[in-house]
XYZ file of C-alpha atoms in Angstrom:
536
model
C 12.936 8.664 -14.587
C 15.236 6.380 -16.377
C 15.373 2.005 -16.717
C 18.834 2.480 -16.666
C 19.693 1.401 -19.818
C 23.281 2.002 -20.897
C 26.161 2.162 -18.930
C 27.978 5.598 -18.201
C 31.956 5.863 -18.980
C 34.146 8.199 -18.107
C 36.978 8.860 -16.248
C 36.552 9.669 -12.811
C 38.202 8.456 -8.940
C 37.897 5.592 -6.867
C 37.156 7.543 -3.967
C 34.256 8.850 -5.418
C 33.193 5.935 -6.995
C 33.600 5.051 -3.530
C 31.836 7.905 -2.548
C 28.377 7.675 -4.281
C 27.801 3.526 -4.378
C 28.252 3.965 -0.238
C 25.570 7.198 -0.111
C 23.266 5.360 -2.149
C 23.905 1.669 -0.328
C 23.049 3.453 2.701
C 19.775 4.704 1.238
C 17.943 1.961 0.125
C 18.325 0.128 3.324
C 16.737 2.409 3.878
C 14.137 2.922 2.002
C 13.522 -1.013 2.575
C 13.427 -0.518 5.534
C 10.081 1.428 4.910
C 8.738 -2.521 3.844
C 7.059 -0.141 1.743
C 5.270 2.501 3.740
C 3.981 5.410 1.724
C 5.123 8.150 4.182
C 8.325 6.748 5.224
C 9.058 6.591 2.732
C 8.289 10.648 1.087
C 10.650 11.168 4.137
C 13.430 9.703 3.340
C 12.358 11.186 0.299
C 12.834 14.405 0.956
C 15.957 14.411 3.050
C 17.673 14.464 -0.034
C 16.748 17.849 -0.875
C 18.475 19.486 2.161
C 21.717 16.290 2.665
C 24.733 16.857 0.515
C 26.936 14.655 -2.343
C 23.031 13.551 -2.434
C 23.887 13.797 -5.955
C 24.313 9.993 -6.296
C 20.564 9.703 -5.642
C 19.164 12.558 -8.235
C 17.130 10.412 -10.811
C 19.140 10.608 -14.348
C 22.320 12.563 -13.802
C 25.417 10.604 -14.203
C 26.792 10.396 -10.726
C 22.284 8.717 -10.130
C 24.341 5.709 -13.164
C 27.361 5.584 -11.696
C 26.380 4.540 -8.397
C 22.798 2.110 -9.588
C 25.514 0.198 -12.095
C 28.566 0.261 -9.381
C 25.881 -1.617 -6.937
C 24.403 -3.986 -9.745
C 27.747 -5.127 -9.787
C 28.297 -4.988 -5.981
C 25.440 -7.360 -5.493
C 26.459 -10.214 -7.457
C 28.806 -11.837 -4.751
C 25.911 -10.702 -1.766
C 22.654 -13.725 -2.562
C 20.788 -11.554 0.917
C 22.407 -7.900 0.108
C 21.214 -8.893 -4.401
C 18.078 -9.158 -2.717
C 17.661 -5.783 -0.461
C 19.132 -4.164 -3.408
C 17.235 -5.290 -6.606
C 13.496 -4.614 -3.785
C 15.071 -0.921 -2.529
C 15.179 -0.152 -6.522
C 12.697 -1.102 -7.520
C 10.264 0.976 -5.140
C 13.149 3.348 -5.985
C 11.390 3.423 -8.998
C 8.082 3.332 -7.963
C 7.710 6.471 -6.490
C 9.628 8.362 -8.576
C 6.934 7.242 -11.480
C 4.177 8.193 -8.641
C 5.315 11.655 -8.124
C 5.600 12.495 -11.732
C 3.545 14.980 -12.661
C 1.971 15.545 -16.840
C 4.938 16.936 -18.019
C 7.193 14.830 -16.807
C 5.435 11.495 -17.709
C 6.149 13.601 -20.967
C 9.225 13.666 -20.606
C 9.644 9.999 -19.616
C 7.863 8.813 -21.921
C 10.302 11.396 -24.547
C 13.639 9.575 -23.642
C 11.856 6.543 -23.300
C 11.344 7.187 -26.938
C 14.756 8.349 -28.442
C 16.098 5.372 -26.826
C 13.833 2.777 -28.356
C 14.046 4.552 -31.961
C 15.482 2.151 -34.474
C 16.480 -0.208 -31.981
C 16.876 -3.913 -33.618
C 14.684 -5.835 -30.971
C 15.720 -9.327 -32.786
C 19.097 -8.751 -31.987
C 18.416 -8.694 -28.034
C 18.861 -12.559 -27.577
C 17.993 -12.865 -23.541
C 14.020 -13.514 -24.077
C 12.969 -11.157 -21.476
C 14.858 -8.331 -22.164
C 13.026 -8.081 -25.508
C 9.931 -9.087 -24.000
C 10.148 -6.719 -21.810
C 11.075 -3.986 -24.566
C 8.839 -5.073 -26.948
C 6.085 -3.780 -23.819
C 7.327 -0.698 -24.047
C 7.779 -0.540 -27.550
C 4.524 -1.689 -27.771
C 2.789 1.030 -25.295
C 4.629 4.274 -27.860
C 4.059 2.895 -30.215
C -0.505 2.809 -29.286
C -0.771 6.999 -29.671
C 1.458 10.536 -29.960
C 3.159 10.953 -26.816
C 1.939 13.849 -26.149
C -1.470 11.757 -26.307
C -0.037 9.711 -24.190
C 1.184 11.435 -20.997
C -2.473 12.474 -21.317
C -4.490 9.907 -21.325
C -1.714 8.023 -18.063
C -1.393 11.034 -16.662
C -6.158 10.783 -16.694
C -5.834 7.018 -15.308
C -8.159 7.058 -17.843
C -10.305 3.451 -17.929
C -12.084 3.130 -21.015
C -8.812 2.760 -22.650
C -6.155 -0.212 -22.442
C -3.249 -1.616 -24.337
C -2.443 -5.529 -25.072
C -0.053 -6.541 -22.841
C 1.664 -9.970 -21.764
C 0.596 -11.463 -18.782
C 3.982 -12.497 -17.657
C 4.511 -8.293 -17.090
C 0.361 -8.270 -15.492
C 1.829 -10.332 -13.078
C 0.125 -8.334 -10.008
C -2.339 -7.444 -11.935
C -3.619 -10.637 -12.610
C -3.153 -12.892 -9.504
C -5.752 -9.357 -7.793
C -8.781 -10.249 -10.709
C -7.373 -6.494 -11.588
C -7.670 -7.252 -15.855
C -8.949 -9.014 -18.624
C -6.846 -11.735 -20.055
C -7.344 -12.821 -23.499
C -4.917 -15.927 -25.220
C -2.414 -14.713 -22.386
C -2.456 -11.189 -23.075
C -3.606 -8.611 -20.239
C -5.895 -5.805 -21.345
C -4.542 -3.641 -19.181
C -6.625 0.053 -18.757
C -3.692 3.374 -19.131
C -4.503 4.144 -14.886
C -2.898 0.819 -14.179
C 0.614 1.920 -16.675
C 2.169 2.422 -13.555
C 2.284 -1.551 -12.907
C 3.779 -2.202 -16.128
C 5.921 0.693 -16.265
C 7.278 -1.451 -12.417
C 7.727 -4.891 -13.731
C 8.996 -4.553 -16.967
C 11.763 -2.632 -15.156
C 12.126 -4.666 -12.636
C 12.704 -7.790 -14.947
C 15.035 -5.701 -17.107
C 16.930 -5.453 -14.139
C 17.234 -8.424 -13.120
C 17.774 -9.915 -16.464
C 21.037 -7.192 -16.486
C 21.993 -8.153 -12.964
C 22.409 -11.837 -14.410
C 24.474 -10.247 -17.263
C 26.557 -9.016 -15.132
C 27.460 -12.122 -12.589
C 28.905 -13.672 -16.283
C 31.255 -10.831 -15.759
C 31.748 -11.516 -12.196
C 35.703 -13.168 -12.326
C 36.719 -10.674 -15.440
C 36.019 -7.714 -13.110
C 36.768 -9.869 -10.100
C 40.641 -10.317 -11.030
C 41.155 -5.747 -10.112
C 42.253 -6.072 -6.454
C 40.338 -2.252 -5.935
C 37.540 -3.488 -7.765
C 37.399 -6.208 -4.960
C 38.494 -4.334 -2.163
C 35.287 -1.995 -2.580
C 33.015 -4.432 -3.072
C 33.314 -6.873 -0.100
C 33.738 -3.000 1.497
C 29.491 -2.109 0.975
C 28.827 -5.985 1.602
C 30.518 -5.259 5.271
C 28.542 -1.905 5.198
C 25.812 -4.260 4.030
C 25.839 -6.825 7.658
C 26.313 -4.198 9.870
C 24.195 -1.128 8.312
C 21.160 -3.372 7.409
C 21.141 -5.065 10.643
C 20.501 -1.603 11.880
C 17.873 -0.918 9.761
C 15.735 -4.222 10.179
C 15.101 -4.277 5.765
C 13.976 -7.322 6.227
C 11.241 -7.178 2.865
C 9.213 -10.674 3.471
C 6.301 -8.168 4.948
C 5.890 -5.654 3.554
C 2.965 -3.433 2.698
C 1.540 -3.544 0.001
C -0.398 -0.441 -1.335
C -3.347 0.271 -1.254
C -5.379 0.524 -5.043
C -8.315 3.402 -5.714
C -10.918 0.447 -6.719
C -9.623 -0.599 -2.768
C -10.994 1.673 -0.886
C -14.758 0.847 -0.312
C -13.457 -3.213 0.903
C -11.170 -0.986 2.713
C -14.405 1.100 4.400
C -14.552 -2.721 6.163
C -11.062 -1.443 9.102
C -12.188 2.139 8.873
C -12.506 4.307 12.453
C -16.584 5.731 11.931
C -15.241 9.549 11.976
C -13.280 8.146 8.017
C -16.208 5.919 6.931
C -18.168 8.794 7.655
C -16.708 10.913 5.855
C -15.776 7.869 3.241
C -20.388 7.586 3.253
C -21.140 10.628 2.766
C -18.830 11.057 -0.523
C -20.526 8.547 -2.004
C -23.294 9.538 -1.171
C -23.061 14.007 -2.263
C -20.198 13.543 -4.303
C -18.231 15.472 -3.105
C -17.134 17.263 1.137
C -16.804 20.138 1.954
C -12.829 21.718 2.248
C -11.695 20.760 5.582
C -13.473 17.324 4.919
C -11.553 16.339 2.345
C -8.268 17.387 3.419
C -8.461 14.985 6.228
C -9.179 11.639 4.574
C -7.302 12.368 1.845
C -4.579 12.712 4.380
C -5.996 10.389 6.124
C -6.070 7.788 3.014
C -1.890 8.739 2.738
C -1.175 7.309 6.294
C -3.372 3.654 5.889
C -0.848 3.779 1.683
C -2.823 5.039 -0.955
C 0.324 6.331 -3.039
C -0.093 10.392 -4.796
C -1.084 8.252 -8.081
C -4.327 6.455 -7.093
C -5.752 9.176 -5.192
C -5.601 11.618 -8.123
C -7.106 8.335 -9.247
C -9.614 8.304 -6.435
C -10.725 12.072 -6.373
C -11.067 12.449 -10.096
C -13.824 9.717 -10.643
C -15.794 10.614 -8.002
C -15.275 15.024 -8.623
C -16.065 14.552 -12.716
C -19.254 12.682 -11.230
C -22.900 15.493 -10.757
C -22.864 16.588 -7.677
C -26.100 15.846 -5.038
C -28.135 18.016 -4.675
C -27.126 18.622 -1.004
C -23.693 19.069 -1.240
C -22.243 22.836 -0.693
C -19.573 22.355 -3.407
C -20.791 22.578 -7.165
C -17.829 22.842 -8.272
C -16.280 19.609 -10.718
C -12.413 17.763 -11.857
C -13.015 19.825 -15.253
C -12.844 23.013 -14.825
C -11.042 22.711 -11.474
C -8.145 19.963 -12.088
C -5.262 21.632 -12.261
C -6.296 23.035 -8.763
C -7.818 19.835 -8.075
C -4.144 17.764 -8.287
C -2.177 21.028 -6.689
C -4.255 20.050 -3.871
C -3.789 16.747 -3.600
C -0.044 16.559 -4.342
C 0.532 19.372 -1.932
C -1.005 17.201 1.182
C 1.697 14.144 -0.239
C 4.771 16.545 -0.277
C 4.939 17.432 -3.929
C 4.599 20.623 -4.448
C 4.628 24.276 -2.820
C 6.274 24.127 0.369
C 6.642 19.985 -0.717
C 6.395 19.640 3.377
C 5.311 16.321 4.191
C 2.239 16.458 5.170
C 1.094 13.826 8.443
C -2.675 13.384 9.303
C -5.501 14.643 11.783
C -4.651 12.535 15.788
C -8.363 12.333 17.470
C -7.001 14.547 20.135
C -6.341 17.344 17.341
C -9.998 16.360 15.492
C -11.620 16.161 19.295
C -10.826 19.269 20.093
C -11.595 21.681 16.881
C -14.862 22.725 15.843
C -16.988 21.289 12.434
C -18.790 24.393 10.862
C -22.532 23.588 9.797
C -22.331 22.513 6.819
C -19.663 20.340 7.031
C -19.208 16.436 7.102
C -16.183 15.530 10.073
C -15.920 15.211 12.971
C -15.997 12.703 15.907
C -18.726 10.269 16.071
C -18.147 10.338 19.726
C -17.655 13.774 20.307
C -19.884 15.772 17.427
C -22.361 13.724 17.114
C -25.675 13.960 19.016
C -27.281 10.498 19.932
C -29.470 10.118 17.889
C -26.263 10.444 14.786
C -24.526 8.088 16.719
C -26.863 5.966 17.135
C -28.141 5.553 13.367
C -24.326 4.540 12.904
C -24.014 1.654 15.508
C -26.974 0.064 14.167
C -25.995 0.430 10.466
C -22.488 -1.040 12.128
C -25.183 -3.067 13.562
C -23.448 -2.649 17.551
C -25.726 -4.343 20.265
C -27.170 -2.671 22.383
C -25.125 -4.013 25.184
C -22.658 -2.344 24.184
C -24.809 1.326 22.460
C -25.385 1.338 25.988
C -21.564 1.315 27.414
C -20.494 4.166 24.331
C -23.201 6.580 24.981
C -22.662 6.713 28.725
C -19.067 7.474 27.515
C -20.077 9.601 24.624
C -21.914 12.025 26.598
C -19.335 11.843 30.084
C -16.840 13.683 27.740
C -14.772 10.558 27.438
C -14.749 9.990 23.231
C -11.331 8.261 22.695
C -12.653 5.314 25.572
C -16.298 5.020 23.334
C -14.102 4.841 20.363
C -11.809 2.316 21.809
C -15.243 0.876 22.809
C -17.098 0.900 19.752
C -13.105 -0.712 18.554
C -13.506 -3.888 20.221
C -17.625 -4.201 19.813
C -17.177 -4.868 16.406
C -13.697 -7.129 16.925
C -16.068 -9.530 19.581
C -18.158 -10.343 15.957
C -15.593 -11.471 14.614
C -14.190 -12.993 17.646
C -17.018 -15.141 18.279
C -17.006 -16.115 14.391
C -13.714 -17.991 15.643
C -12.512 -17.356 11.433
C -13.132 -15.354 8.902
C -15.690 -16.842 6.134
C -12.865 -17.754 3.815
C -12.728 -18.897 -0.006
C -12.444 -22.671 -0.254
C -10.056 -23.395 -3.872
C -10.275 -27.477 -2.813
C -13.093 -28.936 0.441
C -12.246 -32.270 1.450
C -13.995 -32.584 5.386
C -12.985 -36.110 6.126
C -9.515 -35.188 6.056
C -7.772 -35.446 9.343
C -7.229 -32.032 10.158
C -10.438 -31.173 10.158
C -11.591 -34.067 12.722
C -8.971 -32.567 14.740
C -10.001 -29.319 14.241
C -14.242 -30.849 15.612
C -13.136 -32.930 18.603
C -10.760 -29.755 19.826
C -14.237 -28.385 19.426
C -15.492 -26.556 16.189
C -18.128 -27.218 14.001
C -17.506 -26.366 10.390
C -20.030 -26.738 8.049
C -18.679 -26.378 3.813
C -21.363 -25.664 1.310
C -21.310 -27.266 -2.209
C -20.050 -23.379 -3.535
C -17.107 -24.527 -1.095
C -16.710 -21.320 0.794
C -16.903 -21.677 4.933
C -20.091 -20.881 6.062
C -20.053 -21.317 9.656
C -17.177 -21.971 11.952
C -17.789 -22.047 15.732
C -16.534 -22.977 18.916
C -19.749 -24.997 20.215
C -17.945 -26.089 23.491
C -17.248 -22.384 24.773
C -20.103 -21.660 26.379
C -20.225 -24.665 28.260
C -17.323 -23.267 29.504
C -16.485 -21.756 33.207
C -13.503 -18.683 32.477
C -10.772 -20.637 34.527
C -11.548 -23.452 31.772
C -11.596 -20.619 29.302
C -7.999 -19.457 30.301
C -6.541 -22.948 29.075
C -7.638 -22.673 25.481
C -4.080 -21.278 24.255
C -3.220 -19.212 21.016
C -2.991 -22.172 17.665
C -2.591 -22.828 13.748
C -3.957 -25.765 12.254
C -3.320 -25.458 8.983
C -5.535 -28.683 6.489
C -3.503 -29.863 3.841
C -6.324 -30.481 1.798
C -9.258 -27.858 2.173
C -5.752 -25.089 2.384
C -7.926 -23.676 4.594
C -5.682 -21.256 7.362
C -7.436 -21.626 10.761
C -6.545 -19.489 13.737
C -8.468 -19.991 16.768
C -7.328 -16.774 19.195
C -8.173 -17.123 23.427
C -11.709 -16.623 24.040
C -10.785 -13.930 26.967
C -8.083 -11.856 25.311
C -7.794 -10.026 21.770
C -4.934 -8.828 21.388
C -4.597 -4.993 21.193
C -2.473 -1.642 20.339
C -3.331 1.693 21.391
C -4.230 4.397 18.751
C -4.587 8.379 18.984
C -4.466 8.480 14.469
C -7.367 7.308 12.013
C -5.047 5.502 9.754
C -3.562 3.780 13.662
C -7.071 1.973 14.170
C -7.931 0.969 10.504
C -4.218 -0.643 11.053
C -4.518 -2.340 14.389
C -8.211 -3.588 13.498
C -6.916 -4.981 9.918
C -4.320 -6.488 11.294
C -6.480 -8.428 13.618
C -8.772 -8.852 11.267
C -6.772 -10.728 8.192
C -5.395 -13.694 11.728
C -2.577 -12.226 12.669
C -4.105 -13.126 16.324
C -0.717 -14.152 18.206
C -0.917 -12.488 21.105
C 0.746 -9.689 22.030
C 2.468 -7.656 24.957
C -0.369 -5.194 24.906
C -3.260 -7.886 25.403
C -7.321 -7.052 26.130
C -9.104 -9.293 28.026
C -12.852 -8.591 26.489
C -15.061 -10.106 29.836
C -13.131 -7.131 32.562
C -13.490 -4.273 29.286
C -17.189 -4.499 29.201
């Protein structure tokens, strides 16, 4: 792991310099095209073990440093190229950081300590760089390196470190940390975010510094030709890879999993509920749920934290497993890292698809299974009652389940929950300010939307009052419309009543992604439209 503090020195041929830069550039473009997808990024990084001339991408090597600094200079000639390289370099740093074992973390901290030892921060002129280095120095002086590596690896939440809030903006934005006079109290379980923020700040400030030297560098025709050749490769290769960074996926966090279960398919939601109740899962259930979390975007370090917190609790008397994290830490850590492709054969395992789950038969003490294939009607009805599925839909789901069509039953279940959301027409939203007399609001009311705002400044009810009075032909005239109220800062998505956008899903994580996409209001009509009225 490296922050690329020092520019490498020595002699290298121009052809080798170009080769290193080209290989790294193509890799970074592919990494940017993953848009934060953990599975795709893992696949891409795993290929490096088998690709010839990949030494320029192996962290800490001389070729890694050379290719990084060449691209840092090359990015100064094109803003679009600079944005993609910066994003991809931070993603690569985050991936390397999340994959480190405790021993690798100790080695990383030791190397960092050697670099910071005896360094005079007051001599650093750039304010941002000086602040970033001060953060690193503050982290290193908290405790011994061995204890720091242990605390970091264990994901301790009971111990915190004070960091200037500017280096914890991602955590502050999500209300993950407490603030006191401009300092954020960051738990050690979130240390990865601080290192990533410091890396980004150092990279940005170093790139700005490099731009000031570009006039001198471009006087050398060899570098001039090389940088423009890299730019041409970037423009041609990036257009094929679709490496725009505007729609990147945000990785899940351990503490967000409970809230995300609202979007889980019933099979995985059932596993999560069983885990929270018993604090244990059987082996096959744990494997299936871990792979599902992985495909939903939970990084390996957050997965370790999730299972550590759960398995550190006392198991319920009904749980078949009595092991705990303290005694079986190494085994559980190895198993989770193995599922993420970081141990053993380093195979990037995928989650089980619906057909595989349905064809397998769970054991008598195992929690996993497809509710529409393996659960009896009493258990299935209990799950649907908890989700407040109406009796009409419950009858349809039960009929399909009894007649051996679990995929169709799951689809109806999905649409039943989705229809509840569509009937509300808008999702309950927190308002920053509220003025119900603005023109946009009056336009909504005249269009058939009824708004009720309470003193809590929360949008509590948005209904389409004329919907039930319309015939089918009139309903189809309602077009998708998105109105943004500048005063209320409300985003109102109005979806056609007779159409709900739906993609096919054959794996549990596809169910999750599709439902979450629709729930968050991205309701533009896509190629696959489902007629809700005819479906039911």
